[in-house]
Tab-separated table of C-alpha atoms in Angstrom:
chain	number	residue	atom	x	y	z
A	1	PHE	CA	186.298	77.141	139.381
A	2	ARG	CA	186.015	76.927	135.634
A	3	ALA	CA	182.841	77.158	133.607
A	4	GLY	CA	181.646	74.085	131.761
A	5	PRO	CA	178.599	72.384	130.261
A	6	PRO	CA	175.884	71.046	132.635
A	7	THR	CA	176.836	67.442	131.877
A	8	GLN	CA	180.535	67.967	132.617
A	9	VAL	CA	181.873	65.468	135.148
A	10	VAL	CA	183.046	67.365	138.222
A	11	GLU	CA	183.818	64.392	140.462
A	12	SER	CA	184.497	60.715	139.996
A	13	ALA	CA	185.355	58.213	142.695
A	14	THR	CA	185.829	54.446	142.796
A	15	ILE	CA	185.351	52.440	145.976
A	16	SER	CA	186.165	48.735	146.280
A	17	GLY	CA	185.875	46.382	149.196
A	18	GLN	CA	183.959	43.564	150.760
A	19	ALA	CA	180.945	43.534	153.039
A	20	ASP	CA	178.763	40.938	154.704
A	21	ALA	CA	174.969	41.124	155.026
A	22	ARG	CA	175.183	42.725	158.482
A	23	GLN	CA	177.455	45.500	157.233
A	24	LEU	CA	175.219	46.129	154.210
A	25	ALA	CA	172.177	46.374	156.516
A	26	ALA	CA	173.994	48.890	158.716
A	27	ALA	CA	174.615	50.970	155.566
A	28	GLY	CA	170.885	50.957	154.754
A	29	LEU	CA	170.936	48.053	152.253
A	30	ASP	CA	169.237	45.344	154.271
A	31	ALA	CA	169.447	42.131	152.257
A	32	THR	CA	169.665	39.825	155.294
A	33	PRO	CA	166.587	37.762	154.306
A	34	LEU	CA	168.261	36.954	150.963
A	35	LEU	CA	172.011	37.200	151.516
A	36	SER	CA	174.533	35.714	153.889
A	37	GLY	CA	178.294	35.672	153.654
A	38	VAL	CA	180.773	38.111	152.173
A	39	THR	CA	180.261	40.028	148.925
A	40	GLN	CA	183.018	41.712	146.919
A	41	LEU	CA	181.816	45.181	145.846
A	42	GLN	CA	182.934	47.976	143.569
A	43	ALA	CA	181.068	51.279	143.214
A	44	VAL	CA	181.945	54.078	140.794
A	45	LEU	CA	180.391	57.488	141.525
A	46	THR	CA	180.184	60.061	138.741
A	47	GLU	CA	178.842	63.547	139.583
A	48	ARG	CA	178.020	66.187	136.991
A	49	ARG	CA	177.925	69.963	137.156
A	50	ASN	CA	174.086	70.016	136.869
A	51	GLY	CA	173.675	68.047	140.131
A	52	GLN	CA	172.929	64.729	138.455
A	53	ALA	CA	174.998	61.701	139.360
A	54	ASP	CA	175.113	57.976	138.958
A	55	VAL	CA	176.680	55.148	140.884
A	56	ALA	CA	177.620	52.005	138.946
A	57	VAL	CA	177.727	49.059	141.358
A	58	ASN	CA	179.235	45.639	140.612
A	59	ALA	CA	179.195	42.741	143.051
A	60	ASP	CA	180.864	39.346	142.992
A	61	LEU	CA	178.458	37.074	144.873
A	62	THR	CA	180.548	33.914	144.583
A	63	THR	CA	181.423	33.700	148.298
A	64	ALA	CA	177.893	34.651	149.404
A	65	GLU	CA	174.864	32.430	149.848
A	66	LEU	CA	171.595	33.658	148.318
A	67	THR	CA	168.272	32.320	149.583
A	68	VAL	CA	164.654	32.765	148.508
A	69	SER	CA	162.923	30.917	151.320
A	70	ALA	CA	159.412	31.091	149.823
A	71	LEU	CA	160.623	28.843	146.980
A	72	GLU	CA	163.255	26.924	148.988
A	73	TRP	CA	165.778	28.119	146.385
A	74	ARG	CA	169.381	28.859	147.215
A	75	LYS	CA	172.679	29.662	145.580
A	76	PRO	CA	175.324	27.989	147.713
A	77	ARG	CA	178.574	29.640	148.735
A	78	ASP	CA	181.354	29.261	146.174
A	79	ALA	CA	178.931	28.964	143.243
A	80	ALA	CA	179.814	31.720	140.780
A	81	ALA	CA	177.380	34.645	140.560
A	82	LYS	CA	177.589	38.358	139.892
A	83	ALA	CA	175.306	41.373	140.104
A	84	SER	CA	175.320	44.931	138.825
A	85	ALA	CA	173.104	48.012	138.808
A	86	ARG	CA	173.245	51.746	138.134
A	87	LEU	CA	171.726	54.137	140.662
A	88	THR	CA	170.741	57.575	139.370
A	89	LEU	CA	170.643	60.614	141.621
A	90	ASN	CA	169.657	64.259	141.368
A	91	ARG	CA	171.244	66.520	143.989
A	92	ASP	CA	172.073	63.464	146.144
A	93	GLN	CA	168.500	62.128	146.044
A	94	LEU	CA	167.805	58.714	144.494
A	95	THR	CA	165.742	59.014	141.288
A	96	GLY	CA	165.963	55.453	140.015
A	97	ILE	CA	167.896	52.235	139.591
A	98	ASP	CA	168.399	50.759	136.139
A	99	ALA	CA	170.421	48.053	134.437
A	100	VAL	CA	169.816	45.709	137.388
A	101	GLN	CA	171.337	42.334	136.515
A	102	MET	CA	172.223	39.129	138.351
A	103	ASP	CA	173.728	36.069	136.713
A	104	GLY	CA	174.809	32.696	138.004
A	105	ASP	CA	174.082	28.980	137.704
A	106	GLY	CA	170.274	28.735	137.817
A	107	LEU	CA	170.040	32.487	138.485
A	108	GLU	CA	169.150	35.264	136.069
A	109	LEU	CA	167.563	38.619	136.818
A	110	ARG	CA	166.975	41.745	134.728
A	111	GLY	CA	165.111	44.727	136.096
A	112	ARG	CA	164.873	48.320	137.215
A	113	ALA	CA	163.369	50.419	139.995
A	114	GLU	CA	161.696	53.817	140.107
A	115	ALA	CA	162.130	56.181	143.025
A	116	VAL	CA	159.780	58.885	144.281
A	117	GLY	CA	160.953	61.368	146.880
A	118	GLY	CA	164.272	59.555	147.226
A	119	ARG	CA	162.774	56.134	148.053
A	120	VAL	CA	162.151	53.109	145.838
A	121	ALA	CA	158.457	53.200	144.883
A	122	SER	CA	158.324	50.340	142.369
A	123	LEU	CA	160.432	47.448	141.176
A	124	ARG	CA	160.056	45.851	137.759
A	125	LEU	CA	161.675	42.501	137.039
A	126	ASP	CA	161.594	41.891	133.294
A	127	GLN	CA	163.224	38.502	133.735
A	128	LEU	CA	163.645	36.340	136.826
A	129	VAL	CA	165.003	32.796	136.754
A	130	LEU	CA	165.556	30.926	140.026
A	131	GLY	CA	166.263	27.276	139.277
A	132	ARG	CA	163.211	26.062	137.324
A	133	THR	CA	161.094	29.133	138.166
A	134	ALA	CA	160.836	31.613	135.271
A	135	ALA	CA	158.845	34.815	135.842
A	136	ARG	CA	158.479	38.552	135.470
A	137	ALA	CA	157.093	40.825	138.160
A	138	THR	CA	156.082	44.341	139.098
A	139	ILE	CA	156.139	45.256	142.783
A	140	ASN	CA	154.740	48.571	144.012
A	141	LEU	CA	156.065	49.792	147.357
A	142	PRO	CA	153.735	52.595	148.505
A	143	ALA	CA	154.684	54.858	151.376
A	144	ALA	CA	151.470	53.717	153.110
A	145	GLY	CA	149.275	50.683	152.542
A	146	PRO	CA	150.041	47.174	151.357
A	147	ILE	CA	152.836	46.212	149.007
A	148	LYS	CA	151.259	45.156	145.690
A	149	GLY	CA	152.842	42.588	143.414
A	150	THR	CA	151.920	41.230	140.006
A	151	ILE	CA	153.894	38.120	139.106
A	152	ALA	CA	153.501	36.025	135.968
A	153	GLY	CA	155.538	33.526	134.036
A	154	GLN	CA	155.957	30.172	132.394
A	155	THR	CA	156.897	28.101	135.447
A	156	LEU	CA	156.664	28.357	139.228
A	157	ASP	CA	158.671	25.635	140.962
A	158	LEU	CA	157.078	24.930	144.356
A	159	GLY	CA	158.346	21.323	144.443
A	160	PRO	CA	161.144	21.938	146.973
A	161	ARG	CA	158.801	23.997	149.180
A	162	LEU	CA	155.871	21.587	149.104
A	163	GLY	CA	158.104	18.514	149.314
A	164	ARG	CA	159.852	19.747	152.439
A	165	LYS	CA	159.292	17.597	155.478
A	166	THR	CA	158.127	19.573	158.458
A	167	ALA	CA	160.041	19.078	161.680
A	168	LEU	CA	158.292	17.229	164.444
A	169	GLN	CA	157.072	19.470	167.204
A	170	THR	CA	159.273	19.389	170.242
A	171	ALA	CA	158.008	18.939	173.774
A	172	GLN	CA	158.146	22.727	174.077
A	173	GLY	CA	155.546	23.144	171.352
A	174	PRO	CA	155.746	24.945	168.042
A	175	LYS	CA	158.110	27.837	167.415
A	176	PRO	CA	156.552	31.246	167.925
A	177	GLU	CA	155.699	33.101	164.739
A	178	PRO	CA	157.973	36.024	163.878
A	179	PRO	CA	156.412	39.478	164.039
A	180	PRO	CA	154.399	40.303	160.931
A	181	GLY	CA	155.956	42.421	158.218
A	182	PRO	CA	154.124	44.832	155.966
A	183	PRO	CA	150.920	43.556	154.333
A	184	TRP	CA	151.098	42.249	150.753
A	185	VAL	CA	148.594	41.844	147.930
A	186	VAL	CA	149.818	39.510	145.170
A	187	ASP	CA	148.291	38.607	141.808
A	188	ALA	CA	150.163	35.595	140.419
A	189	LYS	CA	149.590	33.828	137.081
A	190	PHE	CA	151.778	30.971	135.885
A	191	ASP	CA	151.348	28.615	132.951
A	192	ARG	CA	152.693	25.696	134.974
A	193	VAL	CA	153.312	24.965	138.659
A	194	LEU	CA	155.723	22.176	139.568
């Protein structure tokens, strides 16, 4: 071993491949409510002598379908889109996620996340565009208690959601409700709702 400054890179690794939503969920990145199909991924790990590290992640989302069901918004398969982010770590524990970006036709996202004790505690979206919806948001993810979100923006497009025709009930009756997820508290303010 040779001596060096604390910020000296001691290890660098690049990993490339593809994964579907099921495989990402098995790896602890459960995006199944939002993502289906295959994603091309590249991750570059850089570790420094002082125990700090970062992982630069780039994803080609072209062959994946993205869905935000609450707004009835979707990016179809084969529509070009890409995403990137940088995860920061200290002694293998997540400390934050910055430079979060997604871009595609009718899709733009800029944000970051803060981690406490190795888990994401808050998410800040400085810019979110999904079709005609344009917003910014802060979402706090406490270890206990309800998830709290503050969402504001110029336009919230609920047209596709409110214009959706509901399916007629079958002879078997309505579908059972899925089990409830964690509780949410949301404060939303928009200049215009479509």
